[in-house]
Coordinates of C-alpha atoms in Angstrom, one line a residue:
X3 CA -86.3 35.0 37.9
X4 CA -89.8 34.4 39.3
X5 CA -88.6 35.2 42.7
X6 CA -86.8 38.5 41.7
X7 CA -89.8 39.6 39.6
X8 CA -91.9 38.9 42.5
X9 CA -89.2 41.1 45.1
X10 CA -89.3 43.7 42.7
X11 CA -93.0 44.1 42.3
X12 CA -93.2 44.0 46.0
X13 CA -91.1 47.0 46.3
X14 CA -92.3 49.3 44.0
X15 CA -95.4 49.0 45.7
X16 CA -94.4 49.9 48.8
X17 CA -92.7 52.9 46.9
X18 CA -95.9 54.0 45.6
X19 CA -97.6 54.0 48.4
X20 CA -95.8 55.9 50.3
X21 CA -95.8 58.7 47.7
X22 CA -99.8 58.1 47.5
X23 CA -99.8 57.5 44.1
X24 CA -102.6 55.1 42.7
X25 CA -101.3 51.6 42.3
X26 CA -105.1 49.3 41.6
X27 CA -103.6 48.1 38.3
X28 CA -99.9 47.2 39.6
X29 CA -101.6 45.3 42.6
X30 CA -103.6 43.0 40.7
X31 CA -100.5 42.6 39.1
X32 CA -98.7 41.6 42.2
X33 CA -101.6 39.6 42.9
X34 CA -102.0 37.5 39.8
X35 CA -98.0 37.1 40.0
X36 CA -98.4 36.0 43.3
X37 CA -101.0 33.5 43.0
X38 CA -100.0 32.0 40.0
X39 CA -96.0 31.0 41.5
X40 CA -97.7 28.3 43.3
X41 CA -99.7 27.0 40.5
X42 CA -95.8 27.5 38.2
X43 CA -94.0 25.3 41.1
X44 CA -96.9 22.8 40.3
X45 CA -96.7 22.4 36.8
X46 CA -92.9 22.5 37.0
X47 CA -93.3 19.1 39.2
X48 CA -91.9 21.4 42.1
X49 CA -94.8 20.2 44.3
X50 CA -93.4 20.6 47.6
X51 CA -92.8 24.4 46.5
X52 CA -96.3 24.6 45.6
X53 CA -98.0 23.0 48.6
X54 CA -95.7 25.7 50.7
X55 CA -96.4 28.5 48.6
X56 CA -100.4 27.8 48.2
X57 CA -100.9 27.2 52.5
X58 CA -98.8 30.4 52.5
X59 CA -100.9 32.3 50.2
X60 CA -103.9 30.8 52.7
X61 CA -103.2 32.0 55.6
X62 CA -102.8 35.5 54.9
X63 CA -106.2 35.5 52.3
X64 CA -108.0 31.7 53.5
X65 CA -110.7 33.0 50.2
X66 CA -107.6 32.7 47.2
X67 CA -109.1 31.0 44.7
X68 CA -105.7 29.9 42.6
X69 CA -104.2 29.0 46.0
X70 CA -107.0 26.7 46.9
X71 CA -106.8 25.4 43.5
X72 CA -102.9 24.5 43.6
X73 CA -103.0 23.1 47.4
X74 CA -105.7 21.0 46.1
X75 CA -103.8 19.8 43.4
X76 CA -100.3 19.8 44.9
X77 CA -100.7 18.3 48.3
X78 CA -102.0 14.8 46.8
X79 CA -99.4 15.1 43.8
X80 CA -96.6 15.7 46.4
X81 CA -97.5 12.8 48.6
X82 CA -98.0 10.8 46.0
X83 CA -94.6 11.0 44.6
X84 CA -93.3 10.8 48.1
X85 CA -94.8 7.4 49.0
X86 CA -93.5 6.6 44.8
X87 CA -90.4 7.1 46.1
X88 CA -90.1 5.4 50.1
X89 CA -91.1 2.5 48.2
X90 CA -88.7 2.8 45.4
X91 CA -85.9 3.5 48.1
X92 CA -87.2 0.5 50.5
X93 CA -86.8 -1.8 47.3
X94 CA -83.6 -1.2 46.2
X95 CA -80.2 -2.6 47.5
X96 CA -79.1 0.8 48.8
X97 CA -77.2 0.2 52.5
X98 CA -78.5 3.5 53.2
X99 CA -81.5 3.5 52.2
X100 CA -83.6 3.7 55.6
X101 CA -81.9 7.7 55.7
X102 CA -83.5 8.2 52.1
X103 CA -86.5 7.0 53.5
X104 CA -86.5 9.0 56.7
X105 CA -86.0 12.2 54.6
X106 CA -88.9 12.1 52.5
X107 CA -91.2 11.0 55.9
X108 CA -89.9 14.0 56.9
X109 CA -90.9 16.0 53.9
X110 CA -94.5 14.9 54.5
X111 CA -94.4 15.4 57.9
X112 CA -93.4 19.0 57.8
X113 CA -96.1 19.2 55.1
X114 CA -98.5 18.2 57.7
X115 CA -97.5 21.1 60.1
X116 CA -97.2 23.6 57.2
X117 CA -101.1 22.7 57.1
X118 CA -102.2 22.3 60.2
X119 CA -101.3 25.7 61.0
X120 CA -103.4 27.7 58.2
X121 CA -107.0 27.0 59.5
X122 CA -108.4 27.8 56.1
X123 CA -106.1 25.0 54.1
X124 CA -108.0 22.4 56.6
X125 CA -111.0 22.9 54.9
X126 CA -109.7 22.2 51.3
X127 CA -107.0 19.3 52.2
X128 CA -106.8 16.6 54.9
X129 CA -102.4 15.9 55.4
X130 CA -101.5 12.7 56.7
X131 CA -98.8 12.7 59.4
X132 CA -96.3 9.7 59.4
X133 CA -95.0 9.7 62.8
X134 CA -95.0 6.0 63.4
X135 CA -93.5 5.1 59.3
X136 CA -90.2 8.2 60.8
X137 CA -89.3 6.6 63.9
X138 CA -89.2 3.3 62.3
X139 CA -87.5 4.9 59.5
X140 CA -84.9 6.2 62.3
X141 CA -84.9 2.9 64.2
X142 CA -83.5 1.1 61.0
X143 CA -81.7 3.5 59.7
X144 CA -79.4 4.1 63.3
X145 CA -79.5 0.0 63.6
X146 CA -77.5 0.1 59.7
X147 CA -74.9 2.4 60.9
X148 CA -74.7 0.7 64.3
X149 CA -74.2 -2.9 62.4
X150 CA -71.2 -1.3 60.2
X151 CA -69.6 0.2 62.9
X152 CA -69.6 -2.6 64.8
X153 CA -68.2 -4.4 61.6
X154 CA -65.5 -1.9 61.0
X155 CA -64.3 -2.4 64.3
X156 CA -63.3 -6.3 64.4
X157 CA -60.1 -4.9 63.9
X158 CA -59.0 -3.1 66.6
X159 CA -56.2 -2.0 64.7
X160 CA -56.5 -0.9 61.8
X161 CA -56.7 2.6 62.3
X162 CA -58.9 4.0 59.2
X163 CA -61.3 1.3 59.9
X164 CA -61.8 2.2 63.4
X165 CA -62.0 5.7 61.8
X166 CA -64.7 4.7 59.8
X167 CA -66.5 2.7 62.9
X168 CA -66.3 5.7 64.3
X169 CA -67.9 7.7 61.8
X170 CA -71.1 5.4 61.7
X171 CA -71.4 5.5 65.4
X172 CA -71.2 9.2 65.3
X173 CA -74.2 9.3 62.0
X174 CA -76.3 6.5 64.4
X175 CA -76.3 9.1 67.2
X176 CA -77.2 11.9 65.2
X177 CA -80.1 9.9 63.4
X178 CA -81.3 8.7 67.2
X179 CA -79.2 10.1 70.3
X180 CA -78.3 7.3 72.9
X181 CA -79.4 4.3 70.1
X182 CA -78.1 1.6 72.4
X183 CA -74.3 2.0 73.5
X184 CA -73.5 4.3 70.9
X185 CA -71.9 6.8 73.4
X186 CA -69.8 4.4 74.5
X187 CA -68.8 2.9 71.5
X188 CA -67.9 5.8 69.4
X189 CA -65.6 6.6 72.6
X190 CA -64.0 3.2 71.9
X191 CA -63.7 3.4 68.4
X192 CA -61.9 7.1 68.3
X193 CA -59.8 6.1 70.7
X194 CA -58.7 3.1 68.4
X195 CA -58.3 5.5 65.1
X196 CA -56.6 8.3 67.1
X197 CA -52.8 8.3 66.1
X198 CA -51.2 8.4 68.6
X199 CA -47.7 10.9 69.2
X200 CA -45.5 11.1 72.1
X201 CA -42.7 14.3 72.1
X202 CA -39.3 12.6 73.2
X203 CA -38.0 15.1 76.4
X204 CA -34.9 17.0 74.8
X205 CA -31.9 16.7 75.9
X206 CA -30.4 19.2 78.2
X207 CA -27.8 21.5 76.5
X208 CA -25.4 23.0 78.9
X209 CA -25.3 23.4 82.2
X210 CA -21.6 24.9 82.2
X211 CA -23.1 28.1 80.7
X212 CA -26.0 27.9 82.6
X213 CA -28.2 27.6 79.6
X214 CA -31.6 25.5 80.1
X215 CA -33.8 24.2 77.5
X216 CA -36.8 24.1 79.7
X217 CA -38.3 27.6 78.4
X218 CA -38.4 26.0 74.5
X219 CA -39.5 22.4 75.5
X220 CA -42.4 23.9 77.8
X221 CA -43.8 26.1 74.2
X222 CA -43.4 22.9 72.4
X223 CA -45.2 20.9 75.0
X224 CA -48.0 23.5 74.2
X225 CA -48.1 23.5 70.6
X226 CA -49.0 20.1 70.6
X227 CA -51.7 20.5 73.1
X228 CA -53.2 23.2 71.3
X229 CA -52.8 23.0 67.9
X230 CA -55.5 22.0 66.1
X231 CA -54.6 19.4 63.7
X232 CA -57.5 16.9 63.8
X233 CA -59.7 14.9 65.7
X234 CA -57.6 11.7 65.3
X235 CA -54.3 13.0 65.8
X236 CA -53.7 13.4 70.3
X237 CA -50.4 14.3 71.0
X238 CA -48.7 13.3 74.9
X239 CA -46.0 13.6 76.6
X240 CA -44.3 10.6 77.7
X241 CA -45.7 10.7 81.5
X242 CA -48.7 11.5 79.8
X243 CA -48.7 8.2 77.6
X244 CA -48.0 6.5 80.9
X245 CA -50.4 7.6 83.1
X246 CA -53.4 7.2 80.4
X247 CA -52.0 4.0 79.8
X248 CA -51.1 3.9 76.1
X249 CA -49.6 0.5 75.4
X250 CA -49.0 1.4 71.4
X251 CA -47.3 4.6 70.3
X252 CA -47.4 5.5 66.6
X253 CA -45.1 8.0 65.9
X254 CA -42.2 9.7 68.5
X255 CA -41.2 12.8 67.7
X256 CA -37.7 13.4 68.3
X257 CA -36.0 16.6 68.8
X258 CA -32.2 17.8 69.3
X259 CA -29.9 20.8 68.8
X260 CA -27.1 19.5 66.2
X261 CA -25.8 22.5 67.1
X262 CA -25.7 26.3 68.2
X263 CA -23.5 29.4 69.7
X264 CA -25.0 31.4 72.3
X265 CA -22.9 35.0 72.7
X266 CA -20.6 34.8 70.0
X267 CA -19.1 38.3 70.4
X268 CA -18.2 40.2 67.6
X269 CA -16.8 44.6 68.1
X270 CA -16.1 46.5 64.7
X271 CA -14.1 49.9 65.4
X272 CA -14.1 52.3 62.3
X273 CA -12.5 55.8 61.6
X274 CA -14.4 58.2 59.1
X275 CA -13.3 61.2 57.9
X276 CA -16.3 63.5 57.3
X277 CA -16.7 67.1 55.8
X278 CA -19.4 69.4 55.0
X279 CA -18.6 72.4 52.5
X280 CA -21.0 75.5 52.7
X281 CA -20.9 75.7 56.5
X282 CA -21.4 79.3 58.2
X283 CA -18.3 79.9 60.6
X284 CA -18.8 83.6 60.5
X285 CA -20.0 87.0 59.6
X286 CA -17.9 89.8 57.6
X287 CA -19.2 93.0 57.6
X288 CA -18.4 95.3 55.1
X289 CA -16.9 99.0 54.5
X290 CA -20.8 99.6 53.0
X291 CA -22.3 98.4 56.3
X292 CA -23.8 95.1 55.4
X293 CA -23.1 92.3 57.1
X294 CA -22.4 88.7 55.3
X295 CA -22.1 85.0 56.6
X296 CA -18.6 83.7 56.0
X297 CA -18.9 80.1 54.3
X298 CA -16.1 77.5 55.0
X299 CA -15.6 73.7 54.9
X300 CA -15.4 71.6 58.4
X301 CA -14.1 68.6 59.3
X302 CA -14.4 66.2 61.6
X303 CA -13.0 62.7 62.9
X304 CA -15.9 60.2 63.9
X305 CA -14.8 57.4 66.2
X306 CA -17.2 54.3 65.9
X307 CA -18.3 50.9 67.5
X308 CA -20.5 47.9 67.0
X309 CA -21.0 45.5 69.5
X310 CA -22.9 42.4 67.6
X311 CA -23.3 39.5 70.0
X312 CA -24.5 36.3 67.6
X313 CA -26.6 33.2 68.5
X314 CA -27.3 30.7 66.3
X315 CA -28.8 27.2 66.5
X316 CA -29.8 24.7 64.0
X317 CA -32.2 21.8 65.5
X318 CA -32.7 18.2 64.3
X319 CA -36.8 17.6 63.6
X320 CA -37.8 14.1 63.0
X321 CA -40.8 11.5 63.1
X322 CA -40.2 8.1 64.0
X323 CA -42.4 5.1 63.8
X324 CA -41.4 3.2 66.8
X325 CA -42.7 0.0 65.9
X326 CA -40.5 -0.3 63.2
X327 CA -37.4 2.2 63.8
X328 CA -38.5 3.8 59.8
X329 CA -38.2 7.5 59.9
X330 CA -41.4 9.0 58.5
X331 CA -39.8 12.6 58.0
X332 CA -36.8 14.7 59.2
X333 CA -35.8 17.9 58.5
X334 CA -33.7 20.6 60.2
X335 CA -34.4 23.9 61.4
X336 CA -32.1 27.0 62.1
X337 CA -32.3 29.6 64.5
X338 CA -30.2 33.4 64.8
X339 CA -30.9 35.8 66.7
X340 CA -28.5 39.1 66.3
X341 CA -28.4 41.4 69.1
X342 CA -26.3 44.9 68.8
X343 CA -25.3 47.7 70.1
X344 CA -23.4 51.3 69.4
X345 CA -21.6 53.9 70.3
X346 CA -18.9 57.0 69.4
X347 CA -16.8 60.0 69.9
X348 CA -15.5 62.6 67.4
X349 CA -12.4 64.7 66.6
X350 CA -12.8 67.9 65.4
X351 CA -16.1 70.5 64.2
X352 CA -19.5 69.0 64.8
X353 CA -21.1 70.9 62.7
X354 CA -20.1 68.2 60.1
X355 CA -21.8 65.5 61.5
X356 CA -25.3 64.5 60.3
X357 CA -28.4 63.8 62.4
X358 CA -27.9 60.1 62.7
X359 CA -24.1 60.2 63.6
X360 CA -25.2 62.4 66.5
X361 CA -27.4 60.4 68.0
X362 CA -24.2 57.5 67.6
X363 CA -22.3 59.8 69.9
X364 CA -24.9 59.9 73.2
X365 CA -25.1 56.1 73.7
X366 CA -22.7 53.9 75.6
X367 CA -21.1 50.5 75.7
X368 CA -24.2 48.0 77.2
X369 CA -23.7 44.6 78.3
X370 CA -25.6 42.2 76.1
X371 CA -28.6 39.8 77.5
X372 CA -27.7 36.5 79.5
X373 CA -27.1 33.6 77.8
X374 CA -30.3 32.1 79.0
X375 CA -32.4 34.9 77.1
X376 CA -30.1 34.9 74.1
X377 CA -30.9 30.7 73.8
X378 CA -34.4 31.9 73.6
X379 CA -34.6 34.4 71.0
X380 CA -32.7 32.2 68.2
X381 CA -35.4 29.9 69.5
X382 CA -38.0 31.3 67.9
X383 CA -37.7 31.4 64.7
X384 CA -37.2 27.7 65.5
X385 CA -40.6 26.7 66.9
X386 CA -42.1 28.9 64.3
X387 CA -40.6 26.6 61.5
X388 CA -41.4 23.5 63.3
X389 CA -45.0 24.3 64.7
X390 CA -45.5 25.0 60.6
X391 CA -44.1 21.8 60.2
X392 CA -46.0 19.8 62.7
X393 CA -48.9 21.1 61.9
X394 CA -48.6 20.6 57.6
X395 CA -47.5 17.0 58.8
X396 CA -50.3 15.8 60.4
X397 CA -53.4 17.7 58.7
X398 CA -54.4 14.7 56.4
X399 CA -54.1 12.1 59.6

């Protein structure tokens, strides 16, 4: 609330000064509010904010009496408050107490830096920087995280514990980059924490029809290597798993086509009698010399043919634990692609036909796509379903 009022007064003053309006009373109010803000922060117990606000004001005006008073009172209070919390944390049984101690020293060091960037402030307070104390807390905090990680990694076959170990090592490295051998430990623990999933190759679908599932298999391989799942899931082809020495595979993805039909052709021929009323067929000249249109009903017989080539298939998808042969999930994904073309001719009066019907007359019978192309088309919706399933299944691993 106070911050909003402060901003509002500032905008009002700027506006009035642009208009060359006398603003002394408003400026006085603005300065009064500005000077009181650090005192209000101090009185409310927000000592850090009071120190920083007072420093900001003294940078602009080194003789600001209210800011001097606020800084002189707030800095010792802030220092005492943080030191009290540090003592409390150190005596506690909190396993992460050194990270909290770090935060307290960090706050006091920030105050030191801000005060030392304000020449006027140095006349009124003597700030203290806790460099050695902060570094010591960092060392202890990193040591705690490292020890917790080592404890978790005692059982490397427990993925959840290995994951916790990785997170502890990662935190230790963020606290103190390069602490001990933490970089190598992070890599090791992440390897043990990662779920290793191998994609079983698809069987060849049909040599007699000159159809290959290589395109579809390549798409799935691309999917599993680029799909954003989470950092603790990694997909391998069988070749990759062997090359990289993966001895324990956690999941095996099996994909098989239960059935598929490519190029099932249906031709439907229709004959339709069409008529249209009130069509001008001629002109009639009356005895008085005027000419009038003559209307009649025109008729035609439209012959149309529609060739539909249906390609459809059903993919069986399952994830298996190869160590127990337990099926973890299984689902069937259908896919269909219908290609068609139309053509036709007519007998009778063309004027009976609509624009859409005339368009068919200009078409010819076309050859359908090759079986391989039809196979690719009907697998596209299957691929989309498969991608969604894999993404959802591994999101929480």
